[in-house]
JSON list of C-alpha atoms in Angstrom, two decimals:
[
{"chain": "A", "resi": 128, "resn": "UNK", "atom": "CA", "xyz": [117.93, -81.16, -33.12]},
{"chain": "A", "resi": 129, "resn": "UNK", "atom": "CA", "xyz": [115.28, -78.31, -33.99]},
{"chain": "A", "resi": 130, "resn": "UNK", "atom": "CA", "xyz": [113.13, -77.57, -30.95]},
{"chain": "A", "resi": 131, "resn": "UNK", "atom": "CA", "xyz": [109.30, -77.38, -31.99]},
{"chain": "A", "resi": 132, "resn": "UNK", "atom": "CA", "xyz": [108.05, -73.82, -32.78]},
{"chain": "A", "resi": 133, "resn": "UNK", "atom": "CA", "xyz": [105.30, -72.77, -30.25]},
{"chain": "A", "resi": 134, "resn": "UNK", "atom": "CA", "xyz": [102.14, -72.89, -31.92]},
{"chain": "A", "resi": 135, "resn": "UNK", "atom": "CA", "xyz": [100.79, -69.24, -33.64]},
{"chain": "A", "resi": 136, "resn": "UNK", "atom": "CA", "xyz": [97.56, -68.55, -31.50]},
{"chain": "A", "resi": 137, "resn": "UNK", "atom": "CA", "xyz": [97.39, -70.49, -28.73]},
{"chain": "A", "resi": 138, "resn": "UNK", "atom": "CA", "xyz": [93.04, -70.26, -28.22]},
{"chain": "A", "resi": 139, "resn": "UNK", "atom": "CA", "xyz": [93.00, -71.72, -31.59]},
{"chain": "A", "resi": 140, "resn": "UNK", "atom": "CA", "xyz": [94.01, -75.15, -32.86]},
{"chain": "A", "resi": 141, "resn": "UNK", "atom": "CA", "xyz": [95.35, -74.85, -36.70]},
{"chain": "A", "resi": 142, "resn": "UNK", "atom": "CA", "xyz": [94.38, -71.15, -36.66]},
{"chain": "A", "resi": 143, "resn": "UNK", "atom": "CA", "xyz": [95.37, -68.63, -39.83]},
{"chain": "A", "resi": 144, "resn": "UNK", "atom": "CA", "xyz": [94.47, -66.09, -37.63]},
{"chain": "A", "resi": 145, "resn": "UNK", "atom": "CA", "xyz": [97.00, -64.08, -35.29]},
{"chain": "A", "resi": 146, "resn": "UNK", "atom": "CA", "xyz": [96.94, -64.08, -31.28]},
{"chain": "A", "resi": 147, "resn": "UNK", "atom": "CA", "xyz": [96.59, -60.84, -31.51]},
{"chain": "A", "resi": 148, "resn": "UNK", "atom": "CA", "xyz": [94.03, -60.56, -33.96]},
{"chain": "A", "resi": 149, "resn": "UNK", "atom": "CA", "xyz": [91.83, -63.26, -32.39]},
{"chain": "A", "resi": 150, "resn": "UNK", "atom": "CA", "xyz": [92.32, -61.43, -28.85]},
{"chain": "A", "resi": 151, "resn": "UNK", "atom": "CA", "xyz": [90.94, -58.55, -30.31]},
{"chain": "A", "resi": 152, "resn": "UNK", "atom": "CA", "xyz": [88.27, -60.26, -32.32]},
{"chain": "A", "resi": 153, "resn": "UNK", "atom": "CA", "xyz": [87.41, -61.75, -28.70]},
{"chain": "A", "resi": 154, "resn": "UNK", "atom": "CA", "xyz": [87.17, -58.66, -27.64]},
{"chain": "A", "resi": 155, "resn": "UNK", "atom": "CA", "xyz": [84.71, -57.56, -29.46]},
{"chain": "A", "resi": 156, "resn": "UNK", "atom": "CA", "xyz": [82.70, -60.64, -29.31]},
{"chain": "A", "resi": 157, "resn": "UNK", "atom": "CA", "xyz": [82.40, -60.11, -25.07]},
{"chain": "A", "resi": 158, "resn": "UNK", "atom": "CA", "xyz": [81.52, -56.82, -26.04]},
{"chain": "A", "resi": 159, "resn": "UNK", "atom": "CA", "xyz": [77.96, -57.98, -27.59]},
{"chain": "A", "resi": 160, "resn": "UNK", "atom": "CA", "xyz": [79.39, -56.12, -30.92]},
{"chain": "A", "resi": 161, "resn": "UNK", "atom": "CA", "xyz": [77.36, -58.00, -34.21]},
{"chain": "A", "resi": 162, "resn": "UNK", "atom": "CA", "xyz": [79.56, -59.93, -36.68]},
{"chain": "A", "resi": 163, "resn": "UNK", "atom": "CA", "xyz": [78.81, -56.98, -38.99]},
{"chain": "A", "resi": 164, "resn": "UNK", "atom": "CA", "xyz": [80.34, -54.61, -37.39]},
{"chain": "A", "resi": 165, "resn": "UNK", "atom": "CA", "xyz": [83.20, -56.48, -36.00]},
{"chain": "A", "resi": 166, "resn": "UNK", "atom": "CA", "xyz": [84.05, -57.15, -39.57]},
{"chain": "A", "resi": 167, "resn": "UNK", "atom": "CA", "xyz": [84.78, -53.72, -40.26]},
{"chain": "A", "resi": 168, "resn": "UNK", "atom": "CA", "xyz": [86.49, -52.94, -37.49]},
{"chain": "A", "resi": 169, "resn": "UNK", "atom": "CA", "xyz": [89.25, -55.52, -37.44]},
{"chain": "A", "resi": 170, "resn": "UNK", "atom": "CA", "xyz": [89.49, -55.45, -41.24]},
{"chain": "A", "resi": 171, "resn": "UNK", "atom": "CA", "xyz": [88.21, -59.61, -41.23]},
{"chain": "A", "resi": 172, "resn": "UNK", "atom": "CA", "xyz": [86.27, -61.34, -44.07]},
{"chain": "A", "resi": 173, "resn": "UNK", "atom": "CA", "xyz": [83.11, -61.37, -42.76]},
{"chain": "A", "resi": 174, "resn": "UNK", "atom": "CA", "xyz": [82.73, -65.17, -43.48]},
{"chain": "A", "resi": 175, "resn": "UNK", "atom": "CA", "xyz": [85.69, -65.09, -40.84]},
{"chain": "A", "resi": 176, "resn": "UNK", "atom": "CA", "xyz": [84.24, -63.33, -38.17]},
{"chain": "A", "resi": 177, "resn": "UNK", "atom": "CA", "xyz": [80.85, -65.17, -38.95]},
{"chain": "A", "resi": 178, "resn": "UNK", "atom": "CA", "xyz": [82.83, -68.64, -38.21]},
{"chain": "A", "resi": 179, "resn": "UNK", "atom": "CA", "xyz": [84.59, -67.71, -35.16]},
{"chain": "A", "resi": 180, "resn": "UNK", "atom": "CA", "xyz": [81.40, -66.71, -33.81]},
{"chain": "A", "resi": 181, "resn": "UNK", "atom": "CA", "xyz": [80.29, -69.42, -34.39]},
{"chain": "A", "resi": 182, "resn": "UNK", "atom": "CA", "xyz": [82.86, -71.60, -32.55]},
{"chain": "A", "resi": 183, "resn": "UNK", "atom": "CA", "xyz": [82.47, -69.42, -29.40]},
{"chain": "A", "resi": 184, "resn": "UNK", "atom": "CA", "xyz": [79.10, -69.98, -29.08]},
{"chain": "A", "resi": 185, "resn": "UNK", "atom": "CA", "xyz": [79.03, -73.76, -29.45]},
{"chain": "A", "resi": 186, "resn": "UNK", "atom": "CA", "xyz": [81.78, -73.41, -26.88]},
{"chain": "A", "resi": 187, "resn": "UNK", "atom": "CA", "xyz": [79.26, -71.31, -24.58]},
{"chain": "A", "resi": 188, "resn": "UNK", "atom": "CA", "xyz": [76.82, -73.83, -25.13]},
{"chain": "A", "resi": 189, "resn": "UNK", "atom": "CA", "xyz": [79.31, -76.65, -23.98]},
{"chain": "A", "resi": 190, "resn": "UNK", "atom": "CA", "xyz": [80.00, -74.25, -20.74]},
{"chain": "A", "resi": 191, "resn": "UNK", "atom": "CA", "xyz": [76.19, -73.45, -20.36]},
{"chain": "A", "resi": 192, "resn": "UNK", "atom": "CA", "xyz": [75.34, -77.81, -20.56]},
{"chain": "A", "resi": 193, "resn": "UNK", "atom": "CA", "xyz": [78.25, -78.43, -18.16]},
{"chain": "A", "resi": 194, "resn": "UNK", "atom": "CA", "xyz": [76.83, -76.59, -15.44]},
{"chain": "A", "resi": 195, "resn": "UNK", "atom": "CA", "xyz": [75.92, -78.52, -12.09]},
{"chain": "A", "resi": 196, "resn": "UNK", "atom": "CA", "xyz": [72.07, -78.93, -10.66]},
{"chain": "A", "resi": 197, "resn": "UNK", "atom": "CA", "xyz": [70.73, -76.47, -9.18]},
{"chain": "A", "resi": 198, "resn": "UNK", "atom": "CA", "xyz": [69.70, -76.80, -5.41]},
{"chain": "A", "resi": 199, "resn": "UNK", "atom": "CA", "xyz": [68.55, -73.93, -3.14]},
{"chain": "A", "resi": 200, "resn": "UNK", "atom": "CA", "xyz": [65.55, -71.58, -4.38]},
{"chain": "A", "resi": 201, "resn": "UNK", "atom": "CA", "xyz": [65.09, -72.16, -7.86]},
{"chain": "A", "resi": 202, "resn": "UNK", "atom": "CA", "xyz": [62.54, -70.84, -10.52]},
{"chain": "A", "resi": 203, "resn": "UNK", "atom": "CA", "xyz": [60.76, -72.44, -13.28]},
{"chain": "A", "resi": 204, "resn": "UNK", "atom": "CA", "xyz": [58.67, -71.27, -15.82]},
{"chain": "A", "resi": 205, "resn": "UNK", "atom": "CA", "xyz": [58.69, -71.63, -19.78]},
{"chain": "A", "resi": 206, "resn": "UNK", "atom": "CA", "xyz": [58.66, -68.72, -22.37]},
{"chain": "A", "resi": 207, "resn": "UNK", "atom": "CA", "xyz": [57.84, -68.76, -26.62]},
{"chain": "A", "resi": 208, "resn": "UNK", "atom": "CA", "xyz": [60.39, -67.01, -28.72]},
{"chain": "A", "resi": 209, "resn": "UNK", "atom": "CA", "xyz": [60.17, -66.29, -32.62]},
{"chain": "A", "resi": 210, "resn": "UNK", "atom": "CA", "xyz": [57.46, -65.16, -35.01]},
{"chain": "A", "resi": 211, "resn": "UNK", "atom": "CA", "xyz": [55.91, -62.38, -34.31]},
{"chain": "A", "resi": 212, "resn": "UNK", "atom": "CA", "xyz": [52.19, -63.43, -32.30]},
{"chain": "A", "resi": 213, "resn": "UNK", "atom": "CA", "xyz": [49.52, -64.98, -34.43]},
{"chain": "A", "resi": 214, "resn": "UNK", "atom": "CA", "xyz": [45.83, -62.90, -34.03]},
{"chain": "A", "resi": 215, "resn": "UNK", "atom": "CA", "xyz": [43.79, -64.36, -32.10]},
{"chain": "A", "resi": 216, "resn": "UNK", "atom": "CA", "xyz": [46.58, -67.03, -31.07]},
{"chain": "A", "resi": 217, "resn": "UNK", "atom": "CA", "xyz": [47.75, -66.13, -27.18]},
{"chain": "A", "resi": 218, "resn": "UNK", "atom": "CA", "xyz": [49.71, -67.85, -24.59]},
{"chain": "A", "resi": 219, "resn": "UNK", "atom": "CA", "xyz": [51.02, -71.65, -24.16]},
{"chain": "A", "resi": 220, "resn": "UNK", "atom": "CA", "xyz": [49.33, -72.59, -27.46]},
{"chain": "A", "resi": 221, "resn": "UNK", "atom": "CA", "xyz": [50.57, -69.65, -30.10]},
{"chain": "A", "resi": 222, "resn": "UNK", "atom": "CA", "xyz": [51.93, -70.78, -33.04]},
{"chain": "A", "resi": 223, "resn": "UNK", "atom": "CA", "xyz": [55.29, -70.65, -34.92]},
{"chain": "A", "resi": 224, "resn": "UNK", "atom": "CA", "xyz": [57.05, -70.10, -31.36]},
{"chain": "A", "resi": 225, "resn": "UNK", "atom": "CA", "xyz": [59.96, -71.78, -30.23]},
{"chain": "A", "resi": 226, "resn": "UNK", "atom": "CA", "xyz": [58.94, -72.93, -26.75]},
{"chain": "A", "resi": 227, "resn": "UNK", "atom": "CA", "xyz": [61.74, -72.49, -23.85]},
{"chain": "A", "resi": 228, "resn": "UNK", "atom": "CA", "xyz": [61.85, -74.04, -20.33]},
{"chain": "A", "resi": 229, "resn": "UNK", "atom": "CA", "xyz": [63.85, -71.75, -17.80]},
{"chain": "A", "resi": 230, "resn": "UNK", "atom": "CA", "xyz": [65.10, -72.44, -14.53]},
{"chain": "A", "resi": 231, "resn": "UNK", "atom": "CA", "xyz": [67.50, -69.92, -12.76]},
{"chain": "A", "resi": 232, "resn": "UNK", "atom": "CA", "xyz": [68.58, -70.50, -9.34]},
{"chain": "A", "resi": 233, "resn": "UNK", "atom": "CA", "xyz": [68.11, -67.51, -7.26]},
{"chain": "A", "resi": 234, "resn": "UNK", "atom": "CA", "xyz": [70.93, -65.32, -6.60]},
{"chain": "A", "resi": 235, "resn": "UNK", "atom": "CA", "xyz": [72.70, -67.29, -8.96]},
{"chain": "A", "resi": 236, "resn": "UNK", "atom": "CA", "xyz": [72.85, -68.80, -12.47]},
{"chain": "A", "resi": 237, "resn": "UNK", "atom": "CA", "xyz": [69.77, -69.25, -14.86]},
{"chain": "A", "resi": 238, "resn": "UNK", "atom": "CA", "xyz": [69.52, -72.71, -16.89]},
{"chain": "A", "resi": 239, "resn": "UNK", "atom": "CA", "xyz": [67.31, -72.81, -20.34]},
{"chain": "A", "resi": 240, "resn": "UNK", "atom": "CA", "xyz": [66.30, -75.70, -22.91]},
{"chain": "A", "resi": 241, "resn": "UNK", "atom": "CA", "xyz": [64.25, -75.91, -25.93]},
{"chain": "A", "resi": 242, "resn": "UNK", "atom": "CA", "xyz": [61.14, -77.98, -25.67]},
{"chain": "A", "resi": 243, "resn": "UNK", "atom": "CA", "xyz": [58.94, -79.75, -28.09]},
{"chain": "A", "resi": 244, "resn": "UNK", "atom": "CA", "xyz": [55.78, -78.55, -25.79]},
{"chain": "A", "resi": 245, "resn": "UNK", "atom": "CA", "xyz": [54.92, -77.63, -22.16]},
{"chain": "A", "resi": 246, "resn": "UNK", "atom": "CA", "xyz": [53.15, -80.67, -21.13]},
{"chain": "A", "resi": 247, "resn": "UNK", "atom": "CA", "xyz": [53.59, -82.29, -17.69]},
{"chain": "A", "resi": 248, "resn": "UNK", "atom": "CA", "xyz": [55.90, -85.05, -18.99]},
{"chain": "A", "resi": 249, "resn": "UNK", "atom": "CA", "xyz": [58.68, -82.39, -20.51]},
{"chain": "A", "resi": 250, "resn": "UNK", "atom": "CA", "xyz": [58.59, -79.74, -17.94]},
{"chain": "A", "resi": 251, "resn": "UNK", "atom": "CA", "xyz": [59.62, -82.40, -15.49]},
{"chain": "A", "resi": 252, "resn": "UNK", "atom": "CA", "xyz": [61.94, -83.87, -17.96]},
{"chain": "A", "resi": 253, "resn": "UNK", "atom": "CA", "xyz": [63.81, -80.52, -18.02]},
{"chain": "A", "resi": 254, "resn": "UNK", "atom": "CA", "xyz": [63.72, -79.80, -13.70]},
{"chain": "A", "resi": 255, "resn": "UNK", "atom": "CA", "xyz": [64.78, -83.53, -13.28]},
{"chain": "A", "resi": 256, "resn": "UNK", "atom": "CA", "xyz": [67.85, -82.76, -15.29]},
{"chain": "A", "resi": 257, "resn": "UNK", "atom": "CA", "xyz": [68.96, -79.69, -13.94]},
{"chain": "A", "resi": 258, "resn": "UNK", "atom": "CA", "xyz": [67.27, -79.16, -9.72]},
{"chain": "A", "resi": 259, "resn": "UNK", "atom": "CA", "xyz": [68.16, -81.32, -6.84]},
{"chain": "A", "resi": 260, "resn": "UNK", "atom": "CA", "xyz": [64.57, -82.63, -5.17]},
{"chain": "A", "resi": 261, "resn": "UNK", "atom": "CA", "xyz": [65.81, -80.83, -2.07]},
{"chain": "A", "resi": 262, "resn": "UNK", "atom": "CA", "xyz": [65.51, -76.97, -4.13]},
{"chain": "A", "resi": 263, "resn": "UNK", "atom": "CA", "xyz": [62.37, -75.00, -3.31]},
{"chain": "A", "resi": 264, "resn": "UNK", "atom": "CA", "xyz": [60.63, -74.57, -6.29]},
{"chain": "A", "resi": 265, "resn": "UNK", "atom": "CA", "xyz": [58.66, -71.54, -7.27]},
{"chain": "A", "resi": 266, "resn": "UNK", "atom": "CA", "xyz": [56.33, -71.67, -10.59]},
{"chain": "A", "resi": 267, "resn": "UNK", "atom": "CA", "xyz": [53.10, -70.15, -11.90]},
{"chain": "A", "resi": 268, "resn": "UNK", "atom": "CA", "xyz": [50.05, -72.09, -11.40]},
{"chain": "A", "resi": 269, "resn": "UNK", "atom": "CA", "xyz": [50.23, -74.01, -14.48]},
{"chain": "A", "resi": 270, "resn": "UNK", "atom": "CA", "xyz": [49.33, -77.89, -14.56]},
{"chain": "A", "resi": 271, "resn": "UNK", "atom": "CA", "xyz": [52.54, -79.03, -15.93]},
{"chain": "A", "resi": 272, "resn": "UNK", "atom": "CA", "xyz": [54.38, -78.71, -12.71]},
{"chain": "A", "resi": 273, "resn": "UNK", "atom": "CA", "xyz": [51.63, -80.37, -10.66]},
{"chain": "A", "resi": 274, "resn": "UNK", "atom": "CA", "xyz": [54.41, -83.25, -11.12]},
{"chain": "A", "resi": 275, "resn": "UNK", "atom": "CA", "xyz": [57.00, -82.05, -8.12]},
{"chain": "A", "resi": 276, "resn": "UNK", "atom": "CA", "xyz": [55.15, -82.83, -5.80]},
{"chain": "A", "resi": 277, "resn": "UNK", "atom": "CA", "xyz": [55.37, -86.52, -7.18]},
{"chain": "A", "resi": 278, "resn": "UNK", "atom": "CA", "xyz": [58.87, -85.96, -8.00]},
{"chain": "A", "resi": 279, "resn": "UNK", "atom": "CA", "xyz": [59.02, -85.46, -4.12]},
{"chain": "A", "resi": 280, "resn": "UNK", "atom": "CA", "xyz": [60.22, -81.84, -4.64]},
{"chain": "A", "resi": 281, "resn": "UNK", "atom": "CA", "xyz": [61.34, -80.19, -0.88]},
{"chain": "A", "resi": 282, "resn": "UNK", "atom": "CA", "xyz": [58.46, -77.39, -1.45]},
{"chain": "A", "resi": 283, "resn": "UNK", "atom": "CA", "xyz": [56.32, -76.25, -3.97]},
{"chain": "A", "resi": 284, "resn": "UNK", "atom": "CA", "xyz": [55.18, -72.67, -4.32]},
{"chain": "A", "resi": 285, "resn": "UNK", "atom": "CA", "xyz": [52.73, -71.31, -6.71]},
{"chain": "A", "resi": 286, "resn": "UNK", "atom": "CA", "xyz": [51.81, -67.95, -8.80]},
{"chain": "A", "resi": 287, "resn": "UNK", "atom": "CA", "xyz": [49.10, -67.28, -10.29]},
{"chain": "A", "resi": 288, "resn": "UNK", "atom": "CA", "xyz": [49.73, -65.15, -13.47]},
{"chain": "A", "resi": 289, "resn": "UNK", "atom": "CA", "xyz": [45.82, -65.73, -14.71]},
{"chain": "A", "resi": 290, "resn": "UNK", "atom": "CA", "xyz": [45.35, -63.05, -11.93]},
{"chain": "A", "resi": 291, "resn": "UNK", "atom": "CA", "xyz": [48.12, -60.85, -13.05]},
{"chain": "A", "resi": 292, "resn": "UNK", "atom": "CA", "xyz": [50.27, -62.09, -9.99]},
{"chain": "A", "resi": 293, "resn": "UNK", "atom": "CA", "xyz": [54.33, -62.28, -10.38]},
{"chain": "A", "resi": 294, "resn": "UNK", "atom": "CA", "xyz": [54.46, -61.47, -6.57]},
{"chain": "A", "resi": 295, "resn": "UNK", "atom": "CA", "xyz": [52.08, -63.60, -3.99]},
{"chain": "A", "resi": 296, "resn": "UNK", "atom": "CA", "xyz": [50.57, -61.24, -2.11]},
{"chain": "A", "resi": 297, "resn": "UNK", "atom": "CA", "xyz": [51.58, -61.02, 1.43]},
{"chain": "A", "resi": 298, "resn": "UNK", "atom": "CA", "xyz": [54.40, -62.87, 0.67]},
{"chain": "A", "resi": 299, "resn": "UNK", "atom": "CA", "xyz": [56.94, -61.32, -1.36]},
{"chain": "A", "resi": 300, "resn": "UNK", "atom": "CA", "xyz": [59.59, -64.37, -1.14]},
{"chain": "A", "resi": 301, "resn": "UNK", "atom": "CA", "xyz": [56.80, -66.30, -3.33]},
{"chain": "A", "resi": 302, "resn": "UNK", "atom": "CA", "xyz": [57.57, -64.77, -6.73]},
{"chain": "A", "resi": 303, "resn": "UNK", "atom": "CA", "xyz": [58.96, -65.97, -9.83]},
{"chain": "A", "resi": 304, "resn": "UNK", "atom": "CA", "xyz": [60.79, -62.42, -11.02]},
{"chain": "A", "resi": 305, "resn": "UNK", "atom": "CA", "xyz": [64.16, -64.29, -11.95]},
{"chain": "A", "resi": 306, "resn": "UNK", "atom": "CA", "xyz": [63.08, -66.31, -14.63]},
{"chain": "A", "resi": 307, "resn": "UNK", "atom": "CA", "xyz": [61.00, -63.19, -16.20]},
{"chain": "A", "resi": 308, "resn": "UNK", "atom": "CA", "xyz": [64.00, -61.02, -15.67]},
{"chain": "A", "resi": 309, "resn": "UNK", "atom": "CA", "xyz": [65.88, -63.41, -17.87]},
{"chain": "A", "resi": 310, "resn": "UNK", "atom": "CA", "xyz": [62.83, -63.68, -20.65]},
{"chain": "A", "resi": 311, "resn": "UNK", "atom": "CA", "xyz": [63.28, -60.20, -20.61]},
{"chain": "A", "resi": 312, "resn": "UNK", "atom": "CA", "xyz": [67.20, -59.64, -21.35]},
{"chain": "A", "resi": 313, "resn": "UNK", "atom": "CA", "xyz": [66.98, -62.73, -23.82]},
{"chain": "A", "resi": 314, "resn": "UNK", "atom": "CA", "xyz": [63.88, -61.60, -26.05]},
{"chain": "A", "resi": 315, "resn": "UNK", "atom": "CA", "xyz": [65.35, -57.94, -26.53]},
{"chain": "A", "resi": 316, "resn": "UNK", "atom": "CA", "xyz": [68.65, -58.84, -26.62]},
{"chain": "A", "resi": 317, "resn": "UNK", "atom": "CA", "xyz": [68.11, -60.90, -29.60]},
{"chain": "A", "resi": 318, "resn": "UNK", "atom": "CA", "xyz": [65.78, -58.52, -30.88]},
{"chain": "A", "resi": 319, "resn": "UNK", "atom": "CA", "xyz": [68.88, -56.95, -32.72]},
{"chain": "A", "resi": 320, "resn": "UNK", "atom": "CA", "xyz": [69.18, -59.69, -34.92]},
{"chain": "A", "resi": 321, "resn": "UNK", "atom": "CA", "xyz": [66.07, -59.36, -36.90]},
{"chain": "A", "resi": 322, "resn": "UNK", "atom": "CA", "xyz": [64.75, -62.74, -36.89]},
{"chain": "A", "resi": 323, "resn": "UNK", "atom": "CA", "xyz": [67.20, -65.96, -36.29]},
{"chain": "A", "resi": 324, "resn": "UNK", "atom": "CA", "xyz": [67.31, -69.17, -38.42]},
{"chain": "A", "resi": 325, "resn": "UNK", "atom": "CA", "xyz": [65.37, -71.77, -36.54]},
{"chain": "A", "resi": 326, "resn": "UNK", "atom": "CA", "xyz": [69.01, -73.90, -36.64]},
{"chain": "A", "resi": 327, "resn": "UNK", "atom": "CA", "xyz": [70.60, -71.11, -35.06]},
{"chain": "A", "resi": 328, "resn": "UNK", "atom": "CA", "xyz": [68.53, -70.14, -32.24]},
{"chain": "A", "resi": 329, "resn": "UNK", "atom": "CA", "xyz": [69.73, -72.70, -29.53]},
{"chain": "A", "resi": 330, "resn": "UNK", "atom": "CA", "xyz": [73.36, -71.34, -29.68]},
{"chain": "A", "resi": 331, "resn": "UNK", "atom": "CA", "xyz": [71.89, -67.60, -29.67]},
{"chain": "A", "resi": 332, "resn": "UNK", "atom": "CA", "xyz": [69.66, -68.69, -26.95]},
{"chain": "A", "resi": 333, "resn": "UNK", "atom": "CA", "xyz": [72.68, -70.52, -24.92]},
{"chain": "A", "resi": 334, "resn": "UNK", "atom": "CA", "xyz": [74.91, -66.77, -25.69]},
{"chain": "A", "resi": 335, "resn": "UNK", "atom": "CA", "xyz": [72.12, -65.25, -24.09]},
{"chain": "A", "resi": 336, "resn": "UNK", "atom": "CA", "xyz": [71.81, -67.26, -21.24]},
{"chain": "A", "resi": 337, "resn": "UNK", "atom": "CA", "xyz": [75.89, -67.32, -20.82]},
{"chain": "A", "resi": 338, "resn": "UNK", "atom": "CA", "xyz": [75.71, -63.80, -20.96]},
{"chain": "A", "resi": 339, "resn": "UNK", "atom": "CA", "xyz": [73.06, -63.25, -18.10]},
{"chain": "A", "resi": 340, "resn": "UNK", "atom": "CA", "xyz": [75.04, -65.94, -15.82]},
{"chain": "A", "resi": 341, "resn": "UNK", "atom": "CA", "xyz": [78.56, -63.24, -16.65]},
{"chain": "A", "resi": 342, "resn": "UNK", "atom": "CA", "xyz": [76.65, -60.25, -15.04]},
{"chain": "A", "resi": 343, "resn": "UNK", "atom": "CA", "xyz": [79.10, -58.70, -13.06]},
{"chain": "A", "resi": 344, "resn": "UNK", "atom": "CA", "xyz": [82.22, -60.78, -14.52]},
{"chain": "A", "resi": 345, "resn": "UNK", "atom": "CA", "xyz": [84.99, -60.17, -16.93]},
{"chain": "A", "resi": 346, "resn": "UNK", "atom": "CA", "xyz": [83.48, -62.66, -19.71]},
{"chain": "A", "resi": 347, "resn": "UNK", "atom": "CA", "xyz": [86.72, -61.26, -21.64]},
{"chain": "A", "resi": 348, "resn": "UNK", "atom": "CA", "xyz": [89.05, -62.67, -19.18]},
{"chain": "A", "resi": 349, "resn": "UNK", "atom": "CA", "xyz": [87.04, -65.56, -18.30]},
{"chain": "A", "resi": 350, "resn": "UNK", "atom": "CA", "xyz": [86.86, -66.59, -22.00]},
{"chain": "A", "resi": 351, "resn": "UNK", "atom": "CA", "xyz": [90.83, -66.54, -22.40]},
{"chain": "A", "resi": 352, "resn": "UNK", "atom": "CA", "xyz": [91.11, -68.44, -19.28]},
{"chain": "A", "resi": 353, "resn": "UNK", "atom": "CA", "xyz": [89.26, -71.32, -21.18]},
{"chain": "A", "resi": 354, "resn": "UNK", "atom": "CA", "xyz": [90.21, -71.32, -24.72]},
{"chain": "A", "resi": 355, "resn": "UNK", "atom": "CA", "xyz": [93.84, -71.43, -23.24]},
{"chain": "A", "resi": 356, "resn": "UNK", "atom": "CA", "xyz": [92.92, -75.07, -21.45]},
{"chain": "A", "resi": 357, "resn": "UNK", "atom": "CA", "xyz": [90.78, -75.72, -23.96]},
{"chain": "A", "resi": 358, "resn": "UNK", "atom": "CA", "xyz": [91.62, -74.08, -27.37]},
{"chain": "A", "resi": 359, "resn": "UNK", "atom": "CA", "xyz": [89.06, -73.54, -30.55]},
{"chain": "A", "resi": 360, "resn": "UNK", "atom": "CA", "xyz": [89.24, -76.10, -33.00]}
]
């Protein structure tokens, strides 16, 4: 009776590709290091590299989804990402923008989705599905989240960014500097890639957010710890 042979990488079902070599492609990956280059340094096809990057960042977006509610202090506030700004063309309304609704929990984890607009209707959509009604909410003073307060939201506090305010004055807890310290890592972080297919930009946008939530952690480790429970496939 042959025993069954244990299987040749272990983070990937059906994989060509060596433990080793996928550890070190992994590696690189955690690292932030483009498809391009990791190419040329492990000596893969670049169609290779291209498709198990691929596979670890709908995994990240899987992780990213999972996630529970937030509850406690939490942000909101929406972004545009894309084409470069239209003349004339500012704020909520520019043009060829992907619009993004972003909700980090202070002190902790940062959620984001791609919306069709920023109307009253979505924004809520988007806090329903991810904050408790008993979080604090802090957002600019934009009409779209006039709805808390009929959502029966714990507390409500406003921002005014029309007056150049991030910070309320005489009361620095009142401030909405998470979410815009994510906008910020996100948009140059992705900067690097030179424009990103329109298909592609939720999974670059989920990496990004995955990557901000990792501050401070081993993603490396963290990321073997998974695929070995639940392997590539």
């Amino acid at each position: 009776m042959s025993s069954k042979k244990a299987p040749k990488n272990k983070y990937v079902t059906n994989s060509h590709l060596s433990e080793r070599k996928f550890r070190e492609l992994l590696r690189l990956f955690c690292a932030d290091v483009t498809a391009l280059s990791a190419a040329s340094l492990t000596g893969l096809n670049r169609n290779t590299v291209n498709r198990y990057y691929g596979l670890l960042r709908v995994r990240i977006a899987e992780i990213c989804e999972a996630d529970s509610p937030f509850d406690g202090e939490v942000e909101a506030d929406e972004s545009h990402f894309g084409a470069r700004r239209v003349r004339g063309v500012r704020g909520r309304g520019a043009r060829g923008k992907t619009i993004v609704f972003g909700l980090p929990k202070r002190g902790g984890k940062v959620y984001t989705r791609i919306a069709p607009d920023v109307t009253r209707r979505t924004s809520m959509q988007v806090i329903e599905g991810k904050a408790s009604k008993d979080s604090i909410m802090y957002t600019d003073g934009f009409a779209s989240y006039d709805g808390l307060v009929d959502w029966g939201c714990k507390r409500h506090y406003r921002v005014s960014h029309g007056e150049n305010e991030f910070v309320e004055r005489g009361n620095p807890g009142n401030h909405i500097n998470g979410i815009e310290s994510f906008w910020g890592y996100a948009k140059n972080r992705l900067v690097k890639y030179q424009g990103i297919p329109k298909e592609d930009f939720y999974l670059h946008l989920k990496e990004c957010e995955f990557r901000f939530n990792m501050r401070g952690r081993d993603m490396y480790r963290f990321m073997l710890r998974e695929l070995r429970e639940r392997p590539l496939n």
